[in-house]
């Protein structure tokens, strides 16, 4: 490697990585395959669990990682996006990749990236492709975990993570998201996600709608893969739910008896995500001789945390963050809040989202909460694709919300600070739910410790 090609500082490397965003999203595996060929295919030396789906991928990955770690396995985890630190995306046993390792691997991949641009007709790898390559090199050479929990970025078939042959594939569910890339119908999107199903590799899904399952079944037939679906081969039934604790019953065709598990993560959708993770563990135990005791599985589920998903960041006044960033996410949020909200508590929502999302459909998804929501605040945040407050206000009006219940907040930091001060002294039982884009939630979460400290002065 030429000295001039190398970055010395971690921040320089990160700036270069983010600079690749100018290449945008270019679905296709040819750049990945070219670079991996130059590297001698390090991805073939790692066992993967490949996780795709519209919602719930991150939580399912978190459950899998924690259960495997509790059983003594070393686990690599690759997820996106990150909330506070870019290095969250690549983890080993829960710890982020070090700045030194990331810097070293960026320098190596940078050379290959430039060669790909100069020596082929494929052009430069995109930012996500380079991050995926760095993760593969980190797991195959540096950390060497026993297994890697591997989350897709966008779609499946042409996603840069789809260069691996996993032990098992997982598709959480299908929703109308990223339609400009993945297609305009649920079946089109399902076909793209089903692209991660590989010959002979078992696949697990939490999807239950027949027209979508038909797409998965067809792909599984073509690849001679065994498909395990929710309600047919495994099930989850909630037994008890309150904020910070829920219990559910789980059973599968791989178990003689049903079990009851506890979660600290909130929302009924998390019982489905946990069940998908449990079925994946059942398959790993049955077909790949993974050894996990019942106690380790139970402890792993209970100890799983995933930031920004119905996460309580202040107990009093109660403030909850949720990255419900598409229509299905908002529906799940509405369903969870309906069940969790005490009868005597008032509910207020602070929302911000991206301009390229179906904002009026997301607003409609909150309809079940109309009687409970006292005020709905919309705000904007500092991000290139963020919608401005007037666009959001218009989307909520189109989504059927009354003008008197809507308020545009110009500065969410000032709003949150005054909310914390006012409610701490008033001893109110109101809930404030901050929701929308995960990029927005990341900024709120980073700001929040400051908010609490200042409000308490």
Short mmCIF file of C-alpha atoms in Angstrom, two decimals:
data_model
loop_
_atom_site.label_atom_id
_atom_site.label_comp_id
_atom_site.label_asym_id
_atom_site.label_seq_id
_atom_site.Cartn_x
_atom_site.Cartn_y
_atom_site.Cartn_z
CA UNK A 1 0.00 0.00 0.00
CA UNK A 2 1.36 3.46 -0.87
CA UNK A 3 1.89 5.65 2.16
CA UNK A 4 -0.08 8.51 0.60
CA UNK A 5 -3.13 6.26 0.33
CA UNK A 6 -3.24 5.69 4.09
CA UNK A 7 -5.22 7.67 6.63
CA UNK A 8 -3.47 8.35 9.92
CA UNK A 9 -6.45 9.59 11.91
CA UNK A 10 -9.70 7.71 12.56
CA UNK A 11 -11.74 10.84 11.77
CA UNK A 12 -10.12 11.12 8.31
CA UNK A 13 -11.09 7.52 7.58
CA UNK A 14 -14.68 8.16 8.71
CA UNK A 15 -14.93 11.32 6.59
CA UNK A 16 -13.75 9.37 3.54
CA UNK A 17 -16.31 6.63 4.24
CA UNK A 18 -19.17 9.10 4.56
CA UNK A 19 -17.93 10.85 1.41
CA UNK A 20 -18.83 7.69 -0.52
CA UNK A 21 -22.49 8.60 0.01
CA UNK A 22 -22.11 10.66 -3.18
CA UNK A 23 -22.27 7.35 -5.09
CA UNK A 24 -25.78 6.83 -3.67
CA UNK A 25 -27.55 3.46 -3.61
CA UNK A 26 -26.63 1.21 -6.52
CA UNK A 27 -28.17 -2.22 -6.02
CA UNK A 28 -26.02 -5.05 -7.41
CA UNK A 29 -23.36 -7.45 -6.17
CA UNK A 30 -20.71 -7.11 -8.88
CA UNK A 31 -18.53 -4.60 -6.95
CA UNK A 32 -18.70 -6.68 -3.78
CA UNK A 33 -17.84 -9.87 -5.64
CA UNK A 34 -14.90 -8.24 -7.43
CA UNK A 35 -13.35 -6.95 -4.18
CA UNK A 36 -13.99 -10.24 -2.32
CA UNK A 37 -12.30 -12.13 -5.18
CA UNK A 38 -9.21 -9.91 -4.72
CA UNK A 39 -9.25 -10.71 -0.98
CA UNK A 40 -9.54 -14.49 -1.49
CA UNK A 41 -13.20 -14.66 -0.36
CA UNK A 42 -12.86 -14.15 3.42
CA UNK A 43 -16.69 -14.33 3.73
CA UNK A 44 -16.51 -18.10 3.11
CA UNK A 45 -14.69 -18.62 6.38
CA UNK A 46 -17.46 -17.31 8.64
CA UNK A 47 -20.79 -18.87 9.73
CA UNK A 48 -23.58 -16.29 9.26
CA UNK A 49 -27.20 -15.87 10.33
CA UNK A 50 -28.62 -13.59 7.61
CA UNK A 51 -31.54 -11.37 8.71
CA UNK A 52 -33.78 -9.40 6.31
CA UNK A 53 -37.25 -7.83 6.61
CA UNK A 54 -38.98 -4.46 6.69
CA UNK A 55 -39.32 -4.01 10.48
CA UNK A 56 -37.90 -5.81 13.51
CA UNK A 57 -34.54 -6.77 11.98
CA UNK A 58 -32.49 -4.92 14.59
CA UNK A 59 -34.45 -6.29 17.56
CA UNK A 60 -34.32 -9.85 16.17
CA UNK A 61 -30.54 -9.50 15.71
CA UNK A 62 -30.23 -8.21 19.27
CA UNK A 63 -32.19 -11.20 20.69
CA UNK A 64 -30.06 -13.66 18.70
CA UNK A 65 -26.80 -12.02 19.74
CA UNK A 66 -27.69 -11.96 23.43
CA UNK A 67 -28.94 -15.57 23.58
CA UNK A 68 -25.83 -16.89 21.80
CA UNK A 69 -23.54 -14.83 24.05
CA UNK A 70 -25.28 -16.11 27.18
CA UNK A 71 -24.52 -19.64 25.97
CA UNK A 72 -20.82 -18.78 25.71
CA UNK A 73 -20.57 -18.27 21.95
CA UNK A 74 -18.48 -15.42 20.60
CA UNK A 75 -20.78 -13.38 18.35
CA UNK A 76 -20.18 -10.79 15.66
CA UNK A 77 -23.11 -8.47 14.90
CA UNK A 78 -23.54 -6.27 11.83
CA UNK A 79 -26.53 -3.88 11.92
CA UNK A 80 -27.63 -0.49 10.62
CA UNK A 81 -28.22 2.35 11.09
CA UNK A 82 -26.28 3.45 14.17
CA UNK A 83 -27.69 5.76 16.86
CA UNK A 84 -24.75 7.50 18.53
CA UNK A 85 -21.47 6.12 17.21
CA UNK A 86 -20.74 4.83 13.70
CA UNK A 87 -18.85 1.85 15.19
CA UNK A 88 -22.10 0.48 16.68
CA UNK A 89 -22.69 -1.14 13.29
CA UNK A 90 -19.85 -3.65 13.70
CA UNK A 91 -19.68 -5.37 17.08
CA UNK A 92 -17.94 -8.32 18.68
CA UNK A 93 -19.62 -9.74 21.80
CA UNK A 94 -21.55 -6.49 22.13
CA UNK A 95 -18.46 -4.24 21.98
CA UNK A 96 -17.93 -1.87 19.06
CA UNK A 97 -15.04 -2.33 16.63
CA UNK A 98 -12.08 -0.28 17.89
CA UNK A 99 -11.11 2.96 16.14
CA UNK A 100 -7.67 1.47 15.40
CA UNK A 101 -9.12 -1.64 13.73
CA UNK A 102 -11.59 0.43 11.72
CA UNK A 103 -8.83 2.80 10.58
CA UNK A 104 -6.59 -0.07 9.49
CA UNK A 105 -9.40 -1.82 7.57
CA UNK A 106 -10.56 1.42 5.90
CA UNK A 107 -7.01 1.90 4.60
CA UNK A 108 -7.01 -1.60 3.14
CA UNK A 109 -10.48 -1.39 1.57
CA UNK A 110 -9.82 2.13 0.22
CA UNK A 111 -7.08 0.80 -2.06
CA UNK A 112 -9.36 -1.98 -3.34
CA UNK A 113 -12.22 0.47 -3.75
CA UNK A 114 -10.06 2.74 -5.92
CA UNK A 115 -8.85 -0.24 -7.95
CA UNK A 116 -12.44 -1.37 -8.51
CA UNK A 117 -13.26 2.09 -9.88
CA UNK A 118 -10.16 2.17 -12.15
CA UNK A 119 -9.88 -1.45 -13.28
CA UNK A 120 -13.52 -2.42 -13.82
CA UNK A 121 -16.67 -1.03 -15.45
CA UNK A 122 -18.55 -1.39 -12.14
CA UNK A 123 -17.52 2.00 -10.68
CA UNK A 124 -16.63 2.73 -7.06
CA UNK A 125 -18.21 0.70 -4.26
CA UNK A 126 -20.88 2.64 -2.32
CA UNK A 127 -20.61 3.60 1.34
CA UNK A 128 -22.68 0.63 2.49
CA UNK A 129 -20.67 -1.78 0.32
CA UNK A 130 -17.41 -0.54 1.84
CA UNK A 131 -18.81 -0.86 5.38
CA UNK A 132 -19.97 -4.41 4.55
CA UNK A 133 -16.48 -5.30 3.26
CA UNK A 134 -14.89 -3.86 6.41
CA UNK A 135 -17.25 -5.97 8.56
CA UNK A 136 -16.34 -9.14 6.61
CA UNK A 137 -12.61 -8.45 7.04
CA UNK A 138 -13.02 -7.63 10.73
CA UNK A 139 -14.96 -10.81 11.47
CA UNK A 140 -12.82 -13.10 9.31
CA UNK A 141 -9.40 -11.80 10.37
CA UNK A 142 -9.51 -9.77 13.55
CA UNK A 143 -12.36 -10.84 15.86
CA UNK A 144 -13.06 -14.36 14.48
CA UNK A 145 -16.39 -14.99 16.23
CA UNK A 146 -18.04 -18.41 16.31
CA UNK A 147 -21.03 -16.94 14.42
CA UNK A 148 -22.04 -13.60 12.88
CA UNK A 149 -25.56 -12.12 13.08
CA UNK A 150 -25.72 -10.34 9.72
CA UNK A 151 -28.44 -7.76 8.98
CA UNK A 152 -29.27 -6.69 5.43
CA UNK A 153 -29.20 -3.01 4.58
CA UNK A 154 -31.91 -2.64 1.94
CA UNK A 155 -33.95 -5.44 0.40
CA UNK A 156 -32.07 -8.71 0.06
CA UNK A 157 -31.45 -10.04 -3.43
CA UNK A 158 -29.13 -7.21 -4.53
CA UNK A 159 -28.12 -6.03 -1.04
CA UNK A 160 -24.36 -5.97 -0.49
CA UNK A 161 -24.73 -8.35 2.49
CA UNK A 162 -26.07 -11.03 0.12
CA UNK A 163 -22.61 -12.33 -0.80
CA UNK A 164 -22.62 -14.82 2.09
CA UNK A 165 -23.85 -18.40 2.34
CA UNK A 166 -25.47 -18.46 5.79
CA UNK A 167 -26.34 -21.33 8.12
CA UNK A 168 -29.86 -19.96 8.29
CA UNK A 169 -31.82 -17.09 6.70
CA UNK A 170 -34.42 -14.97 8.51
CA UNK A 171 -37.08 -12.66 7.02
CA UNK A 172 -38.95 -10.88 9.81
CA UNK A 173 -41.85 -9.38 7.79
CA UNK A 174 -42.73 -7.37 4.68
CA UNK A 175 -44.00 -3.79 4.55
CA UNK A 176 -44.21 -0.90 2.10
CA UNK A 177 -40.82 0.72 2.58
CA UNK A 178 -38.06 1.76 0.13
CA UNK A 179 -40.57 1.27 -2.70
CA UNK A 180 -38.43 3.39 -5.07
CA UNK A 181 -35.78 0.64 -4.94
CA UNK A 182 -37.67 -2.54 -4.03
CA UNK A 183 -40.95 -2.25 -5.95
CA UNK A 184 -44.47 -0.89 -5.61
CA UNK A 185 -46.30 -3.95 -4.25
CA UNK A 186 -45.83 -6.12 -1.18
CA UNK A 187 -45.19 -9.11 -3.45
CA UNK A 188 -42.44 -7.24 -5.33
CA UNK A 189 -40.80 -6.28 -2.04
CA UNK A 190 -41.19 -9.86 -0.78
CA UNK A 191 -39.43 -11.18 -3.90
CA UNK A 192 -36.48 -8.84 -3.26
CA UNK A 193 -36.25 -9.88 0.42
CA UNK A 194 -36.60 -13.57 -0.56
CA UNK A 195 -33.38 -13.14 -2.54
CA UNK A 196 -31.45 -14.02 0.64
CA UNK A 197 -32.90 -17.56 0.58
CA UNK A 198 -30.04 -19.81 -0.55
CA UNK A 199 -30.02 -23.42 -1.83
CA UNK A 200 -30.64 -25.85 1.02
CA UNK A 201 -30.45 -23.15 3.71
CA UNK A 202 -33.40 -23.17 6.16
CA UNK A 203 -35.40 -19.94 6.33
CA UNK A 204 -37.55 -18.56 9.17
CA UNK A 205 -40.21 -15.87 8.80
CA UNK A 206 -42.62 -13.98 11.02
CA UNK A 207 -44.76 -13.09 7.99
CA UNK A 208 -48.27 -14.56 8.11
CA UNK A 209 -50.11 -13.09 5.10
CA UNK A 210 -50.78 -15.80 2.54
CA UNK A 211 -50.00 -13.72 -0.56
CA UNK A 212 -46.52 -12.91 0.84
CA UNK A 213 -45.90 -16.41 2.18
CA UNK A 214 -46.68 -17.69 -1.32
CA UNK A 215 -43.65 -15.73 -2.61
CA UNK A 216 -41.42 -17.22 0.10
CA UNK A 217 -42.77 -20.73 -0.48
CA UNK A 218 -42.07 -20.48 -4.20
CA UNK A 219 -38.49 -19.32 -3.58
CA UNK A 220 -37.99 -22.05 -0.95
CA UNK A 221 -39.23 -24.67 -3.47
CA UNK A 222 -36.82 -23.37 -6.12
CA UNK A 223 -33.88 -23.53 -3.70
CA UNK A 224 -34.99 -26.71 -1.89
CA UNK A 225 -34.92 -24.82 1.40
CA UNK A 226 -37.12 -25.58 4.41
CA UNK A 227 -39.39 -22.65 5.27
CA UNK A 228 -40.56 -22.20 8.88
CA UNK A 229 -43.36 -19.68 9.33
CA UNK A 230 -45.09 -18.12 12.35
CA UNK A 231 -48.38 -19.80 13.41
CA UNK A 232 -47.56 -22.81 11.24
CA UNK A 233 -44.24 -24.09 12.65
CA UNK A 234 -43.80 -21.90 15.73
CA UNK A 235 -45.97 -19.51 17.76
CA UNK A 236 -45.81 -16.77 20.38
CA UNK A 237 -48.69 -15.78 22.65
CA UNK A 238 -48.47 -12.86 25.05
CA UNK A 239 -49.35 -13.72 28.65
CA UNK A 240 -48.74 -10.42 30.45
CA UNK A 241 -47.66 -6.91 29.48
CA UNK A 242 -46.68 -3.77 31.36
CA UNK A 243 -44.06 -1.12 30.73
CA UNK A 244 -40.61 -2.66 31.13
CA UNK A 245 -41.83 -6.24 31.37
CA UNK A 246 -43.79 -8.71 29.29
CA UNK A 247 -44.18 -12.46 29.35
CA UNK A 248 -45.07 -14.70 26.44
CA UNK A 249 -45.58 -18.38 25.71
CA UNK A 250 -43.54 -19.95 22.91
CA UNK A 251 -43.69 -23.31 21.16
CA UNK A 252 -42.27 -24.80 17.98
CA UNK A 253 -42.21 -28.06 16.02
CA UNK A 254 -38.65 -28.52 17.31
CA UNK A 255 -39.76 -28.60 20.95
CA UNK A 256 -41.71 -31.11 22.96
CA UNK A 257 -42.94 -28.55 25.52
CA UNK A 258 -43.97 -24.92 25.44
CA UNK A 259 -41.97 -22.35 27.43
CA UNK A 260 -42.77 -19.00 29.01
CA UNK A 261 -40.19 -16.22 28.57
CA UNK A 262 -39.80 -12.67 29.88
CA UNK A 263 -38.74 -9.60 27.91
CA UNK A 264 -37.77 -6.18 29.18
CA UNK A 265 -38.29 -4.73 25.69
CA UNK A 266 -41.68 -3.08 25.20
CA UNK A 267 -44.33 -3.70 22.54
CA UNK A 268 -46.31 -6.77 21.51
CA UNK A 269 -44.34 -6.85 18.23
CA UNK A 270 -41.25 -7.71 20.30
CA UNK A 271 -42.81 -11.05 21.27
CA UNK A 272 -42.96 -11.85 17.54
CA UNK A 273 -39.35 -10.73 17.03
CA UNK A 274 -38.28 -12.84 20.02
CA UNK A 275 -40.20 -15.84 18.65
CA UNK A 276 -38.44 -15.51 15.27
CA UNK A 277 -35.10 -15.42 17.12
CA UNK A 278 -36.12 -18.46 19.21
CA UNK A 279 -37.09 -20.46 16.13
CA UNK A 280 -33.71 -19.57 14.62
CA UNK A 281 -32.02 -20.88 17.77
CA UNK A 282 -34.16 -24.06 17.60
CA UNK A 283 -32.94 -24.64 14.02
CA UNK A 284 -29.31 -23.97 15.01
CA UNK A 285 -29.63 -26.42 17.90
CA UNK A 286 -31.31 -29.12 15.84
CA UNK A 287 -29.29 -28.97 12.62
CA UNK A 288 -25.98 -27.34 13.49
CA UNK A 289 -25.33 -28.72 17.00
CA UNK A 290 -25.39 -25.35 18.73
CA UNK A 291 -25.61 -25.92 22.47
CA UNK A 292 -27.89 -23.53 24.35
CA UNK A 293 -29.46 -24.43 27.69
CA UNK A 294 -32.99 -23.28 28.46
CA UNK A 295 -31.71 -21.03 31.24
CA UNK A 296 -29.24 -19.32 28.85
CA UNK A 297 -31.98 -18.73 26.28
CA UNK A 298 -34.29 -17.29 28.94
CA UNK A 299 -31.57 -15.02 30.37
CA UNK A 300 -30.56 -13.86 26.89
CA UNK A 301 -34.11 -12.79 26.00
CA UNK A 302 -34.62 -10.99 29.30
CA UNK A 303 -31.31 -9.11 29.06
CA UNK A 304 -31.75 -7.94 25.46
CA UNK A 305 -31.89 -4.18 24.97
CA UNK A 306 -32.20 -2.37 21.63
CA UNK A 307 -32.05 1.42 21.85
CA UNK A 308 -34.73 3.61 20.31
CA UNK A 309 -37.46 0.95 20.27
CA UNK A 310 -40.15 1.93 22.80
CA UNK A 311 -37.21 2.86 25.01
CA UNK A 312 -37.87 4.71 28.28
CA UNK A 313 -35.25 7.48 28.53
CA UNK A 314 -36.85 9.29 31.47
CA UNK A 315 -39.05 7.58 34.06
CA UNK A 316 -40.52 10.79 35.52
CA UNK A 317 -41.71 12.65 33.57
CA UNK A 318 -42.12 9.62 31.35
CA UNK A 319 -40.44 10.01 27.97
CA UNK A 320 -40.33 7.13 25.48
CA UNK A 321 -38.37 7.03 22.20
CA UNK A 322 -39.46 4.91 19.25
CA UNK A 323 -37.98 4.75 15.76
CA UNK A 324 -41.29 4.03 14.00
CA UNK A 325 -40.11 5.23 10.58
CA UNK A 326 -42.68 3.73 8.21
CA UNK A 327 -46.39 2.89 8.12
CA UNK A 328 -46.02 -0.59 9.66
CA UNK A 329 -43.78 0.82 12.39
CA UNK A 330 -46.38 3.45 13.27
CA UNK A 331 -49.13 0.79 13.34
CA UNK A 332 -47.03 -1.30 15.76
CA UNK A 333 -46.39 1.77 17.91
CA UNK A 334 -50.12 2.63 18.04
CA UNK A 335 -51.00 -0.96 18.97
CA UNK A 336 -48.38 -1.06 21.74
CA UNK A 337 -49.35 2.30 23.23
CA UNK A 338 -53.04 1.30 23.24
CA UNK A 339 -52.15 -1.68 25.41
CA UNK A 340 -49.54 -0.03 27.64
CA UNK A 341 -51.04 3.38 28.38
CA UNK A 342 -52.83 3.56 31.77
CA UNK A 343 -56.39 4.90 31.63
CA UNK A 344 -55.56 7.99 33.70
CA UNK A 345 -52.46 9.01 31.71
CA UNK A 346 -52.41 11.70 29.06
CA UNK A 347 -50.49 11.03 25.84
CA UNK A 348 -48.52 13.51 23.77
CA UNK A 349 -46.49 12.71 20.65
CA UNK A 350 -43.50 14.53 19.17
CA UNK A 351 -42.90 13.37 15.59
CA UNK A 352 -40.34 13.99 12.87
CA UNK A 353 -39.66 12.01 9.72
CA UNK A 354 -37.95 11.87 6.36
CA UNK A 355 -39.46 13.59 3.33
CA UNK A 356 -39.25 10.42 1.19
CA UNK A 357 -41.51 8.38 3.53
CA UNK A 358 -45.33 7.98 3.11
CA UNK A 359 -45.97 10.58 5.82
CA UNK A 360 -49.76 10.89 5.49
CA UNK A 361 -50.10 7.08 5.62
CA UNK A 362 -47.93 7.07 8.74
CA UNK A 363 -50.19 9.74 10.25
CA UNK A 364 -53.27 7.61 9.44
CA UNK A 365 -51.65 4.63 11.19
CA UNK A 366 -51.94 6.50 14.50
CA UNK A 367 -55.75 6.72 14.17
CA UNK A 368 -56.46 4.17 16.98
CA UNK A 369 -54.86 6.63 19.42
CA UNK A 370 -56.92 9.66 18.39
CA UNK A 371 -59.02 9.61 21.56
CA UNK A 372 -55.94 9.28 23.77
CA UNK A 373 -53.54 11.79 22.17
CA UNK A 374 -54.01 15.22 23.72
CA UNK A 375 -51.41 16.98 21.55
CA UNK A 376 -49.40 16.01 18.52
CA UNK A 377 -46.27 18.04 17.88
CA UNK A 378 -44.37 17.90 14.59
CA UNK A 379 -40.83 19.15 14.28
CA UNK A 380 -37.84 19.11 11.94
CA UNK A 381 -34.28 18.01 12.63
CA UNK A 382 -30.88 18.48 11.08
CA UNK A 383 -30.59 15.80 8.38
CA UNK A 384 -30.42 16.08 4.56
CA UNK A 385 -33.59 14.05 3.89
CA UNK A 386 -35.64 15.38 6.85
CA UNK A 387 -39.09 16.81 6.10
CA UNK A 388 -39.74 20.36 7.28
CA UNK A 389 -42.38 21.06 9.92
CA UNK A 390 -44.92 22.50 7.46
CA UNK A 391 -44.71 19.36 5.27
CA UNK A 392 -45.25 17.17 8.34
CA UNK A 393 -48.16 19.31 9.50
CA UNK A 394 -49.78 18.98 6.07
CA UNK A 395 -49.24 15.20 6.10
CA UNK A 396 -51.01 14.87 9.47
CA UNK A 397 -53.91 17.02 8.25
CA UNK A 398 -54.20 14.75 5.19
CA UNK A 399 -53.99 11.78 7.55
CA UNK A 400 -57.19 12.94 9.26
CA UNK A 401 -55.82 14.85 12.26
CA UNK A 402 -57.69 17.95 13.46
CA UNK A 403 -55.87 21.26 13.21
CA UNK A 404 -56.48 22.10 16.87
CA UNK A 405 -54.59 18.95 17.99
CA UNK A 406 -51.56 19.72 15.83
CA UNK A 407 -48.68 22.01 16.64
CA UNK A 408 -45.48 22.66 14.69
CA UNK A 409 -42.47 22.95 17.00
CA UNK A 410 -39.59 24.93 15.44
CA UNK A 411 -36.89 23.69 17.85
CA UNK A 412 -37.29 20.26 19.42
CA UNK A 413 -34.41 20.77 21.91
CA UNK A 414 -36.07 23.84 23.44
CA UNK A 415 -39.42 22.03 23.46
CA UNK A 416 -37.99 18.99 25.28
CA UNK A 417 -36.13 21.08 27.82
CA UNK A 418 -39.23 23.08 28.78
CA UNK A 419 -41.32 19.87 28.85
CA UNK A 420 -38.91 18.23 31.33
CA UNK A 421 -38.86 21.31 33.59
CA UNK A 422 -42.62 21.77 33.56
CA UNK A 423 -43.55 18.13 34.10
CA UNK A 424 -40.96 17.41 36.79
CA UNK A 425 -42.45 20.11 38.98
CA UNK A 426 -46.08 19.29 38.09
CA UNK A 427 -45.70 15.59 39.02
CA UNK A 428 -47.94 14.77 36.05
CA UNK A 429 -48.58 11.25 34.77
CA UNK A 430 -48.44 12.35 31.13
CA UNK A 431 -46.51 10.25 28.63
CA UNK A 432 -44.42 11.95 25.96
CA UNK A 433 -43.59 9.66 23.04
CA UNK A 434 -40.90 10.90 20.66
CA UNK A 435 -41.18 8.96 17.42
CA UNK A 436 -40.37 8.86 13.71
CA UNK A 437 -37.11 8.55 11.83
CA UNK A 438 -34.33 6.64 13.57
CA UNK A 439 -32.01 9.48 12.54
CA UNK A 440 -34.21 11.84 14.56
CA UNK A 441 -34.37 9.40 17.49
CA UNK A 442 -30.55 9.19 17.44
CA UNK A 443 -30.27 12.95 17.86
CA UNK A 444 -32.88 13.04 20.65
CA UNK A 445 -31.17 10.17 22.45
CA UNK A 446 -27.76 11.88 22.26
CA UNK A 447 -29.31 15.10 23.61
CA UNK A 448 -31.35 13.45 26.32
CA UNK A 449 -28.88 13.04 29.21
CA UNK A 450 -28.18 16.79 28.90
CA UNK A 451 -31.91 17.52 28.88
CA UNK A 452 -32.46 15.55 32.09
CA UNK A 453 -29.50 17.13 33.87
CA UNK A 454 -30.43 20.68 32.87
CA UNK A 455 -34.11 20.19 33.67
CA UNK A 456 -33.19 18.96 37.13
CA UNK A 457 -31.04 21.99 38.01
#
